[in-house]
mmCIF file of C-alpha atoms in Angstrom:
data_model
loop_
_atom_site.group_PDB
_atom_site.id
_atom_site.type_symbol
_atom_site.label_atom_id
_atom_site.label_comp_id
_atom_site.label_asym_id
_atom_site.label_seq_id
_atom_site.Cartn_x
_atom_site.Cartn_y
_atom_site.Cartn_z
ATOM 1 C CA UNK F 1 91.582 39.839 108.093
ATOM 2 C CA UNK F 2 91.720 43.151 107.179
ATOM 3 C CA UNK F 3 87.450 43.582 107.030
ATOM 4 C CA UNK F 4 88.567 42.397 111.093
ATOM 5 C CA UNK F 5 90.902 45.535 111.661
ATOM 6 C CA UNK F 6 89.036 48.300 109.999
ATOM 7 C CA UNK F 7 86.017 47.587 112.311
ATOM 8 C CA UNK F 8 87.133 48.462 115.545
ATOM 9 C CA UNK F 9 88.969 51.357 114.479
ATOM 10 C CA UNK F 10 85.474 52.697 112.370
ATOM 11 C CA UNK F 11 83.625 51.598 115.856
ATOM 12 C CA UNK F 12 86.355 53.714 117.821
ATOM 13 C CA UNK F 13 86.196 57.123 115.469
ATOM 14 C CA UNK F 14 82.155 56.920 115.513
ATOM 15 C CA UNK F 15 82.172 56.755 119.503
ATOM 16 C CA UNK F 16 84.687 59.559 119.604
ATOM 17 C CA UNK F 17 82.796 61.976 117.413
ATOM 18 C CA UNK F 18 79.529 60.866 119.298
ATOM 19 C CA UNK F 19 81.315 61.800 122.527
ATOM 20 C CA UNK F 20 82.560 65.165 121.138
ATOM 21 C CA UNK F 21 79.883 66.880 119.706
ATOM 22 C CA UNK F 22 76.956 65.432 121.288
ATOM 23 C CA UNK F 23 77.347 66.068 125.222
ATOM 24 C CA UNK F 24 77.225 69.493 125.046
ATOM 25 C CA UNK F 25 74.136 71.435 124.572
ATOM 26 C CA UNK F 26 74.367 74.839 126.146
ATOM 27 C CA UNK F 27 75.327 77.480 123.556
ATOM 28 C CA UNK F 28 77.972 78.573 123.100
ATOM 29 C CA UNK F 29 78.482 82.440 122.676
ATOM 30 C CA UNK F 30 81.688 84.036 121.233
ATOM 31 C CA UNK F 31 82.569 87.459 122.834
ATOM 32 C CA UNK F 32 84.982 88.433 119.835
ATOM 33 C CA UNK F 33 82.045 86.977 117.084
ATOM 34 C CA UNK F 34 79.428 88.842 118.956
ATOM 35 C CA UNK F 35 81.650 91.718 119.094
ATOM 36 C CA UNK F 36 81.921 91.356 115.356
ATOM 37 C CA UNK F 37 78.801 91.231 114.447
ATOM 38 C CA UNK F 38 77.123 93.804 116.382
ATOM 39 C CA UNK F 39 80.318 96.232 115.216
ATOM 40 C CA UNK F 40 79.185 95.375 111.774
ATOM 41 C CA UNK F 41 75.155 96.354 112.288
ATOM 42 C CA UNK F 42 76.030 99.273 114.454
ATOM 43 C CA UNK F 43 78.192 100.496 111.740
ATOM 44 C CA UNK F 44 75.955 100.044 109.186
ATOM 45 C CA UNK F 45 73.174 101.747 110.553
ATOM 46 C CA UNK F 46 75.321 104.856 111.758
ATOM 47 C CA UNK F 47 76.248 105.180 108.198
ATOM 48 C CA UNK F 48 72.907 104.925 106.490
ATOM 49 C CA UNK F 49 71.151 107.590 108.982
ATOM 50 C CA UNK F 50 69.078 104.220 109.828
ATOM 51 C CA UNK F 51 67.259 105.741 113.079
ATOM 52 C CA UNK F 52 64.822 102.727 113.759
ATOM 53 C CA UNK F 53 67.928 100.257 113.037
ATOM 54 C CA UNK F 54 69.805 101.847 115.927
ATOM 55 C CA UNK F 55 67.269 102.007 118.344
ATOM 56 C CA UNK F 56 66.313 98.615 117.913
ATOM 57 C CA UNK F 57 69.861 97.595 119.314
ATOM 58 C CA UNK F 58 69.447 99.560 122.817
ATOM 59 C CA UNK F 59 67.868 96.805 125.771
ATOM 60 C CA UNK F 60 64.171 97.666 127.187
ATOM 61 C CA UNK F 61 65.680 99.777 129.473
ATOM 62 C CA UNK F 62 67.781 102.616 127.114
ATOM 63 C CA UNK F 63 64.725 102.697 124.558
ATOM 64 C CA UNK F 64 62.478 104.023 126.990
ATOM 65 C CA UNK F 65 64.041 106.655 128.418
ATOM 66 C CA UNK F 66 62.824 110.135 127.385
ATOM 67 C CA UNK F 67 65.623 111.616 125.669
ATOM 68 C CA UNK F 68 66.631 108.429 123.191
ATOM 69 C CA UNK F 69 65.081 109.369 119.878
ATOM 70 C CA UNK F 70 66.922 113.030 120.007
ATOM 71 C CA UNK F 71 69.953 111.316 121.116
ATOM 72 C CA UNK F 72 69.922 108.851 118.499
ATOM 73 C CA UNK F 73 69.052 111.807 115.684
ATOM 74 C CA UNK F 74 71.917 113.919 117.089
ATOM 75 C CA UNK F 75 74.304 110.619 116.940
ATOM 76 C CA UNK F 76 73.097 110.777 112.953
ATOM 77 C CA UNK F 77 73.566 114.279 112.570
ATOM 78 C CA UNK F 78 77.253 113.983 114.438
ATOM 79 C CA UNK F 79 78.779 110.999 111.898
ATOM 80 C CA UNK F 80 79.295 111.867 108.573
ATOM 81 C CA UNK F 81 79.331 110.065 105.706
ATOM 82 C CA UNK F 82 79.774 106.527 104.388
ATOM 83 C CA UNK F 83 82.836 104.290 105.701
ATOM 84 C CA UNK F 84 85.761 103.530 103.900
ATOM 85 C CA UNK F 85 87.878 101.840 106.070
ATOM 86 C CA UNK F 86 88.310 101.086 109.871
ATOM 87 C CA UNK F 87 90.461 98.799 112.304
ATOM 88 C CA UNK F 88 89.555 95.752 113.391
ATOM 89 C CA UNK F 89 86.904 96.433 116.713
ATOM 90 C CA UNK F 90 88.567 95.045 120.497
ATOM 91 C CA UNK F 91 86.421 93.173 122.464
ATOM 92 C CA UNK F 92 86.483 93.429 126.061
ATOM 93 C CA UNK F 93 84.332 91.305 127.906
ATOM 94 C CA UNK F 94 82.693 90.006 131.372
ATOM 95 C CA UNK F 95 81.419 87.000 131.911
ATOM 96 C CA UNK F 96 79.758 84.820 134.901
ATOM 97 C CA UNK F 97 79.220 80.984 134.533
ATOM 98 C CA UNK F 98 76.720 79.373 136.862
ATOM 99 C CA UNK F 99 76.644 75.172 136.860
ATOM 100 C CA UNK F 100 78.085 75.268 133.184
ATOM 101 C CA UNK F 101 75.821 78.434 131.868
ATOM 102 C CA UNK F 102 76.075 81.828 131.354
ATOM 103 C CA UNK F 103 74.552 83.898 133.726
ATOM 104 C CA UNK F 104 75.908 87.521 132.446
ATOM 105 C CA UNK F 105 78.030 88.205 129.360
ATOM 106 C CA UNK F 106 78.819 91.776 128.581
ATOM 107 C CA UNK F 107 80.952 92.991 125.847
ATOM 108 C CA UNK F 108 82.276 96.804 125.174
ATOM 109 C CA UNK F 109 83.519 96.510 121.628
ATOM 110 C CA UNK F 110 86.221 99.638 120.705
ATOM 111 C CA UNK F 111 86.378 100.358 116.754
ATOM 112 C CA UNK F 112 89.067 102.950 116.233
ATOM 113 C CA UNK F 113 90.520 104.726 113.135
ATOM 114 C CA UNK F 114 86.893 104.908 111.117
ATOM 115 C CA UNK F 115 87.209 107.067 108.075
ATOM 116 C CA UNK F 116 84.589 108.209 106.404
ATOM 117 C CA UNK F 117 84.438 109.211 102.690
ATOM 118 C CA UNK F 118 83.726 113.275 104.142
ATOM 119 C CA UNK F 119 87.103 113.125 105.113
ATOM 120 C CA UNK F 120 86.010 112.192 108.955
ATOM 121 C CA UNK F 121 87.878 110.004 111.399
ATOM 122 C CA UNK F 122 85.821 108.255 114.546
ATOM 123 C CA UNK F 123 86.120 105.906 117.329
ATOM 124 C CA UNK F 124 83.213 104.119 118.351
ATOM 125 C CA UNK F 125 82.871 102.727 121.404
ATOM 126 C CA UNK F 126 79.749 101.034 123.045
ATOM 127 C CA UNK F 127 78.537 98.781 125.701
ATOM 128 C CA UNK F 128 76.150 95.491 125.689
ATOM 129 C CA UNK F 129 74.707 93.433 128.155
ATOM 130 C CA UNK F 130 74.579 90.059 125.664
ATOM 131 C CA UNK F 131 73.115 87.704 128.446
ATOM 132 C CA UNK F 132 71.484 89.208 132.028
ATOM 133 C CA UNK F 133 70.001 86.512 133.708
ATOM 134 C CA UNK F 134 68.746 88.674 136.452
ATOM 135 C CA UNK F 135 68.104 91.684 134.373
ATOM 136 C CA UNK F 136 66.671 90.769 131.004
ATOM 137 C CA UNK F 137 65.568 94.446 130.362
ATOM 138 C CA UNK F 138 68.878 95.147 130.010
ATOM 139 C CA UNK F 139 70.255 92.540 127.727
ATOM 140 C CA UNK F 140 71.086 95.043 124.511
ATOM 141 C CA UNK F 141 73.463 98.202 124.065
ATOM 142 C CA UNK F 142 72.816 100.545 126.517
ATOM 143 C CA UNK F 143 75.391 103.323 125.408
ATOM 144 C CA UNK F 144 77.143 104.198 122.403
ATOM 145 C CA UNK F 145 80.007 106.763 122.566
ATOM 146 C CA UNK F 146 81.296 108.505 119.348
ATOM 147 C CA UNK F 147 84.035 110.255 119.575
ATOM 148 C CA UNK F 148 85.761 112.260 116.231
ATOM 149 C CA UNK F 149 89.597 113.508 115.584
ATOM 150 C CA UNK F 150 88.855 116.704 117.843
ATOM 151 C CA UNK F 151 87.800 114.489 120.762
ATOM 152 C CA UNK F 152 84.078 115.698 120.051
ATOM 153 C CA UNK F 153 82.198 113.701 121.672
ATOM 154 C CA UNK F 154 78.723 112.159 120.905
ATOM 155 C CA UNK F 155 76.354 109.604 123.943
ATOM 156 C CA UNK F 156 73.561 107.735 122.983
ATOM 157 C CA UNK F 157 72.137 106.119 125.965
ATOM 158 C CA UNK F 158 73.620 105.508 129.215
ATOM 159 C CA UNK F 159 75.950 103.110 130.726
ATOM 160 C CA UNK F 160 73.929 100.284 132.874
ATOM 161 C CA UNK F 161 75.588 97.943 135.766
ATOM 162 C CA UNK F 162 74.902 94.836 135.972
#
């Protein structure tokens, strides 16, 4: 008798974890992970005076422009030294959904209070186009603003609309 009751209620969990996980198959993209993450590389190369690194983040568009490798070397030259501590990066985001997909995700992640170990403080702020539909060229960063305790300021790139 009890074989009898197990059964339907095994039967009833399998369909329901069937139906849960296995209907959807667009990806899924988190604007706060994806913030995250490309926080975390940014940073990393910023810090390590990693000049390919950075460029390699920019979209088609921002690495060909003219100016981008002195901008990039003058973004080096502007932060100092190796981080120690920082807040936790804001996302912002935009998105567009078409029929259930994402046509245009951009995110402008904001990383304040970034201290360095030469005694610097920075804000970072900078702009990607994660998913362009119409404009692939411009899926990447496209500007990075640095900005230290003076209000210095420091562009890489330039801001692209959709």
């Amino acid at each position: 008798m009890k074989k009898h009751t197990k059964l339907p209620l095994i039967l009833t969990i399998v369909l329901m974890i069937s139906l849960a996980t296995g209907c959807w198959d667009r990806p899924f993209i988190s604007p706060d992970k994806e913030g995250y993450d490309r926080s975390k590389e940014l940073l990393v190369y910023l810090e390590n005076d990693d000049a390919e690194g950075l460029k390699s983040m920019f979209c088609e568009i921002t690495r060909e422009s003219p100016t981008i490798d002195e901008e990039i070397e003058a973004a080096l030259a502007f932060f100092e030294g190796k981080i120690i501590s920082r807040d936790k990066e804001s996302t912002p985001c935009e998105e567009s959904v078409r029929n259930g997909e994402i046509v245009y995700l951009e995110i402008a992640p904001d990383i304040d209070n970034i201290k360095t170990d030469k005694e610097q403080i920075y804000r970072v702020k900078f702009y990607v186009q994660v998913v362009n539909a119409k404009s692939p060229e411009k899926e990447g960063v496209s500007e990075i603003v640095i900005t230290n305790a003076e209000g210095e300021e420091c562009i890489v790139g330039e801001y692209l609309e959709r």
